[in-house]
Amino acid sequence: MENAFDCDLIYSIFKQAWSRKTAEKSKEAEAIDTEVGRASKKNRPTTANSNALKVSCELLRIFVTEAVERAAIIAEAEGNGKIEATHLERILPQLLLDF
């Protein structure tokens, strides 16, 4: 199975998203804890197992491939040889429903 997405890159993106979410939750919990007067809990680091990461990479690859193929069909129907943002905007609602 050829994987066009680098799993390490995807994992780094996931980690960044998790750390942002953790930081937001920490600020909210800190504010609540100060009001209530209790100590905040330590946040456990979020991680993904290697199989889950491989499946996530494959899902992203399929999603992007399908988006490009559908947008290319719309562009070709309009006589345009190049996919533009408007083509992606038109296929996105149905693509999201299909996934």
Short mmCIF file of N, CA and C in Angstrom, two decimals:
data_model
loop_
_atom_site.label_atom_id
_atom_site.label_comp_id
_atom_site.label_asym_id
_atom_site.label_seq_id
_atom_site.Cartn_x
_atom_site.Cartn_y
_atom_site.Cartn_z
N MET A 1 0.84 -1.17 0.00
CA MET A 1 0.00 0.00 0.00
C MET A 1 0.90 1.24 0.00
N GLU A 2 0.79 2.03 -1.05
CA GLU A 2 1.58 3.24 -1.14
C GLU A 2 0.91 4.33 -0.31
N ASN A 3 1.68 4.97 0.53
CA ASN A 3 1.13 6.01 1.39
C ASN A 3 1.80 7.33 1.05
N ALA A 4 1.03 8.22 0.43
CA ALA A 4 1.57 9.51 0.00
C ALA A 4 1.77 10.46 1.17
N PHE A 5 1.17 10.15 2.31
CA PHE A 5 1.31 11.00 3.48
C PHE A 5 2.36 10.42 4.42
N ASP A 6 3.22 11.26 4.91
CA ASP A 6 4.24 10.85 5.86
C ASP A 6 3.57 10.70 7.23
N CYS A 7 3.58 9.49 7.77
CA CYS A 7 2.91 9.23 9.04
C CYS A 7 3.51 10.06 10.18
N ASP A 8 4.80 10.33 10.11
CA ASP A 8 5.43 11.16 11.15
C ASP A 8 4.89 12.59 11.10
N LEU A 9 4.67 13.09 9.89
CA LEU A 9 4.11 14.43 9.73
C LEU A 9 2.68 14.47 10.28
N ILE A 10 1.88 13.47 9.93
CA ILE A 10 0.50 13.41 10.42
C ILE A 10 0.48 13.32 11.93
N TYR A 11 1.37 12.51 12.50
CA TYR A 11 1.45 12.39 13.95
C TYR A 11 1.83 13.74 14.59
N SER A 12 2.74 14.46 13.97
CA SER A 12 3.12 15.79 14.48
C SER A 12 1.95 16.75 14.44
N ILE A 13 1.17 16.69 13.38
CA ILE A 13 -0.02 17.54 13.28
C ILE A 13 -1.03 17.17 14.37
N PHE A 14 -1.25 15.87 14.57
CA PHE A 14 -2.15 15.42 15.63
C PHE A 14 -1.67 15.90 17.00
N LYS A 15 -0.36 15.74 17.26
CA LYS A 15 0.19 16.16 18.56
C LYS A 15 0.00 17.66 18.78
N GLN A 16 0.19 18.44 17.73
CA GLN A 16 0.01 19.89 17.85
C GLN A 16 -1.45 20.21 18.17
N ALA A 17 -2.38 19.54 17.50
CA ALA A 17 -3.80 19.77 17.77
C ALA A 17 -4.15 19.34 19.19
N TRP A 18 -3.61 18.21 19.63
CA TRP A 18 -3.88 17.74 20.99
C TRP A 18 -3.33 18.70 22.03
N SER A 19 -2.12 19.22 21.78
CA SER A 19 -1.52 20.12 22.76
C SER A 19 -2.29 21.43 22.85
N ARG A 20 -2.80 21.92 21.72
CA ARG A 20 -3.63 23.13 21.75
C ARG A 20 -4.89 22.89 22.55
N LYS A 21 -5.53 21.75 22.30
CA LYS A 21 -6.77 21.43 23.00
C LYS A 21 -6.50 21.28 24.50
N THR A 22 -5.39 20.64 24.85
CA THR A 22 -5.02 20.47 26.25
C THR A 22 -4.76 21.82 26.91
N ALA A 23 -4.10 22.71 26.20
CA ALA A 23 -3.81 24.04 26.74
C ALA A 23 -5.11 24.81 26.99
N GLU A 24 -6.06 24.69 26.06
CA GLU A 24 -7.35 25.37 26.24
C GLU A 24 -8.09 24.80 27.44
N LYS A 25 -8.09 23.47 27.55
CA LYS A 25 -8.77 22.83 28.69
C LYS A 25 -8.10 23.21 30.01
N SER A 26 -6.77 23.30 29.99
CA SER A 26 -6.03 23.65 31.20
C SER A 26 -6.40 25.05 31.67
N LYS A 27 -6.51 25.99 30.72
CA LYS A 27 -6.89 27.36 31.10
C LYS A 27 -8.29 27.39 31.69
N GLU A 28 -9.23 26.64 31.06
CA GLU A 28 -10.59 26.59 31.58
C GLU A 28 -10.63 25.93 32.96
N ALA A 29 -9.92 24.81 33.10
CA ALA A 29 -9.90 24.10 34.37
C ALA A 29 -9.24 24.95 35.46
N GLU A 30 -8.20 25.69 35.08
CA GLU A 30 -7.50 26.55 36.03
C GLU A 30 -8.44 27.63 36.55
N ALA A 31 -9.21 28.21 35.64
CA ALA A 31 -10.16 29.25 36.04
C ALA A 31 -11.23 28.68 36.96
N ILE A 32 -11.73 27.50 36.63
CA ILE A 32 -12.76 26.85 37.47
C ILE A 32 -12.17 26.47 38.82
N ASP A 33 -10.94 25.89 38.79
CA ASP A 33 -10.30 25.46 40.03
C ASP A 33 -10.02 26.64 40.95
N THR A 34 -9.68 27.79 40.38
CA THR A 34 -9.41 28.96 41.21
C THR A 34 -10.70 29.43 41.87
N GLU A 35 -11.79 29.37 41.11
CA GLU A 35 -13.07 29.78 41.69
C GLU A 35 -13.50 28.82 42.79
N VAL A 36 -13.32 27.53 42.56
CA VAL A 36 -13.75 26.52 43.52
C VAL A 36 -12.73 26.37 44.65
N GLY A 37 -11.48 26.66 44.38
CA GLY A 37 -10.43 26.58 45.39
C GLY A 37 -9.80 25.21 45.49
N ARG A 38 -9.70 24.48 44.41
CA ARG A 38 -9.05 23.16 44.43
C ARG A 38 -7.89 23.15 43.45
N ALA A 39 -7.00 22.21 43.63
CA ALA A 39 -5.82 22.10 42.75
C ALA A 39 -6.21 21.41 41.45
N SER A 40 -5.61 21.87 40.35
CA SER A 40 -5.93 21.26 39.05
C SER A 40 -5.20 19.93 38.89
N LYS A 41 -5.80 19.04 38.10
CA LYS A 41 -5.22 17.72 37.84
C LYS A 41 -4.16 17.84 36.77
N LYS A 42 -3.20 16.90 36.79
CA LYS A 42 -2.19 16.87 35.73
C LYS A 42 -2.83 16.32 34.46
N ASN A 43 -2.44 16.88 33.35
CA ASN A 43 -2.94 16.39 32.07
C ASN A 43 -2.03 15.29 31.55
N ARG A 44 -2.63 14.18 31.17
CA ARG A 44 -1.86 13.09 30.59
C ARG A 44 -1.57 13.43 29.13
N PRO A 45 -0.39 13.11 28.65
CA PRO A 45 -0.10 13.36 27.24
C PRO A 45 -0.93 12.42 26.36
N THR A 46 -1.45 12.94 25.27
CA THR A 46 -2.23 12.14 24.34
C THR A 46 -1.30 11.54 23.31
N THR A 47 -1.53 10.30 22.95
CA THR A 47 -0.70 9.64 21.97
C THR A 47 -1.57 8.74 21.10
N ALA A 48 -1.02 8.25 20.02
CA ALA A 48 -1.74 7.34 19.13
C ALA A 48 -0.89 6.10 18.89
N ASN A 49 -1.56 4.96 18.85
CA ASN A 49 -0.78 3.75 18.57
C ASN A 49 -0.48 3.68 17.08
N SER A 50 0.52 2.93 16.71
CA SER A 50 1.02 2.95 15.32
C SER A 50 -0.03 2.49 14.32
N ASN A 51 -0.87 1.53 14.67
CA ASN A 51 -1.90 1.07 13.74
C ASN A 51 -2.95 2.16 13.51
N ALA A 52 -3.33 2.86 14.56
CA ALA A 52 -4.29 3.96 14.42
C ALA A 52 -3.72 5.06 13.55
N LEU A 53 -2.44 5.32 13.69
CA LEU A 53 -1.79 6.34 12.88
C LEU A 53 -1.74 5.94 11.41
N LYS A 54 -1.46 4.67 11.13
CA LYS A 54 -1.44 4.18 9.74
C LYS A 54 -2.82 4.29 9.12
N VAL A 55 -3.85 3.93 9.87
CA VAL A 55 -5.22 4.01 9.36
C VAL A 55 -5.60 5.48 9.11
N SER A 56 -5.20 6.36 10.01
CA SER A 56 -5.48 7.79 9.84
C SER A 56 -4.81 8.33 8.58
N CYS A 57 -3.57 7.93 8.35
CA CYS A 57 -2.85 8.37 7.14
C CYS A 57 -3.55 7.86 5.89
N GLU A 58 -3.98 6.61 5.91
CA GLU A 58 -4.67 6.05 4.75
C GLU A 58 -6.01 6.75 4.51
N LEU A 59 -6.73 7.05 5.57
CA LEU A 59 -8.01 7.75 5.44
C LEU A 59 -7.80 9.14 4.84
N LEU A 60 -6.79 9.85 5.30
CA LEU A 60 -6.48 11.17 4.75
C LEU A 60 -6.08 11.08 3.27
N ARG A 61 -5.31 10.06 2.92
CA ARG A 61 -4.90 9.87 1.53
C ARG A 61 -6.12 9.64 0.64
N ILE A 62 -7.01 8.77 1.08
CA ILE A 62 -8.22 8.47 0.30
C ILE A 62 -9.10 9.70 0.19
N PHE A 63 -9.25 10.44 1.29
CA PHE A 63 -10.09 11.64 1.31
C PHE A 63 -9.58 12.67 0.32
N VAL A 64 -8.29 12.94 0.34
CA VAL A 64 -7.71 13.95 -0.55
C VAL A 64 -7.78 13.49 -2.00
N THR A 65 -7.51 12.21 -2.25
CA THR A 65 -7.60 11.67 -3.61
C THR A 65 -9.00 11.82 -4.16
N GLU A 66 -9.99 11.47 -3.34
CA GLU A 66 -11.39 11.58 -3.77
C GLU A 66 -11.77 13.04 -4.02
N ALA A 67 -11.31 13.94 -3.17
CA ALA A 67 -11.60 15.37 -3.36
C ALA A 67 -11.03 15.87 -4.67
N VAL A 68 -9.81 15.50 -4.98
CA VAL A 68 -9.17 15.94 -6.22
C VAL A 68 -9.89 15.35 -7.43
N GLU A 69 -10.24 14.08 -7.36
CA GLU A 69 -10.94 13.44 -8.48
C GLU A 69 -12.29 14.10 -8.74
N ARG A 70 -13.06 14.36 -7.69
CA ARG A 70 -14.37 14.99 -7.86
C ARG A 70 -14.24 16.42 -8.37
N ALA A 71 -13.27 17.15 -7.85
CA ALA A 71 -13.06 18.53 -8.31
C ALA A 71 -12.60 18.55 -9.77
N ALA A 72 -11.81 17.55 -10.16
CA ALA A 72 -11.35 17.47 -11.55
C ALA A 72 -12.52 17.22 -12.49
N ILE A 73 -13.47 16.41 -12.06
CA ILE A 73 -14.66 16.14 -12.88
C ILE A 73 -15.45 17.43 -13.09
N ILE A 74 -15.62 18.22 -12.02
CA ILE A 74 -16.35 19.49 -12.13
C ILE A 74 -15.58 20.46 -13.04
N ALA A 75 -14.28 20.54 -12.86
CA ALA A 75 -13.47 21.45 -13.68
C ALA A 75 -13.54 21.05 -15.15
N GLU A 76 -13.46 19.75 -15.41
CA GLU A 76 -13.51 19.27 -16.79
C GLU A 76 -14.88 19.55 -17.42
N ALA A 77 -15.94 19.40 -16.64
CA ALA A 77 -17.29 19.68 -17.14
C ALA A 77 -17.46 21.15 -17.52
N GLU A 78 -16.73 22.01 -16.82
CA GLU A 78 -16.79 23.44 -17.12
C GLU A 78 -15.81 23.85 -18.22
N GLY A 79 -15.04 22.90 -18.70
CA GLY A 79 -14.07 23.20 -19.74
C GLY A 79 -12.80 23.83 -19.21
N ASN A 80 -12.58 23.70 -17.92
CA ASN A 80 -11.40 24.28 -17.29
C ASN A 80 -10.38 23.16 -17.07
N GLY A 81 -9.15 23.36 -17.46
CA GLY A 81 -8.12 22.34 -17.30
C GLY A 81 -7.42 22.37 -15.96
N LYS A 82 -7.83 23.30 -15.13
CA LYS A 82 -7.15 23.46 -13.84
C LYS A 82 -8.20 23.47 -12.73
N ILE A 83 -7.92 22.75 -11.64
CA ILE A 83 -8.82 22.74 -10.48
C ILE A 83 -8.61 24.02 -9.69
N GLU A 84 -9.71 24.68 -9.39
CA GLU A 84 -9.64 25.93 -8.61
C GLU A 84 -10.39 25.73 -7.29
N ALA A 85 -10.26 26.68 -6.42
CA ALA A 85 -10.89 26.60 -5.10
C ALA A 85 -12.41 26.46 -5.21
N THR A 86 -12.99 27.10 -6.21
CA THR A 86 -14.45 27.02 -6.37
C THR A 86 -14.90 25.60 -6.68
N HIS A 87 -14.08 24.84 -7.40
CA HIS A 87 -14.42 23.45 -7.68
C HIS A 87 -14.43 22.62 -6.40
N LEU A 88 -13.43 22.87 -5.57
CA LEU A 88 -13.38 22.16 -4.27
C LEU A 88 -14.54 22.57 -3.37
N GLU A 89 -14.89 23.85 -3.40
CA GLU A 89 -16.02 24.32 -2.59
C GLU A 89 -17.32 23.65 -3.01
N ARG A 90 -17.46 23.39 -4.29
CA ARG A 90 -18.70 22.78 -4.79
C ARG A 90 -18.82 21.31 -4.42
N ILE A 91 -17.70 20.58 -4.37
CA ILE A 91 -17.77 19.15 -4.08
C ILE A 91 -17.69 18.84 -2.58
N LEU A 92 -17.23 19.79 -1.80
CA LEU A 92 -16.97 19.55 -0.37
C LEU A 92 -18.19 19.09 0.43
N PRO A 93 -19.37 19.71 0.31
CA PRO A 93 -20.50 19.26 1.13
C PRO A 93 -20.84 17.78 0.93
N GLN A 94 -20.93 17.34 -0.32
CA GLN A 94 -21.26 15.94 -0.57
C GLN A 94 -20.12 15.02 -0.16
N LEU A 95 -18.90 15.46 -0.36
CA LEU A 95 -17.74 14.64 0.03
C LEU A 95 -17.74 14.40 1.54
N LEU A 96 -18.00 15.45 2.30
CA LEU A 96 -18.06 15.29 3.76
C LEU A 96 -19.19 14.37 4.19
N LEU A 97 -20.33 14.44 3.50
CA LEU A 97 -21.43 13.52 3.81
C LEU A 97 -21.07 12.08 3.46
N ASP A 98 -20.31 11.89 2.40
CA ASP A 98 -19.93 10.55 1.98
C ASP A 98 -18.91 9.92 2.93
N PHE A 99 -18.10 10.73 3.56
CA PHE A 99 -17.11 10.20 4.49
C PHE A 99 -17.68 10.21 5.88
#
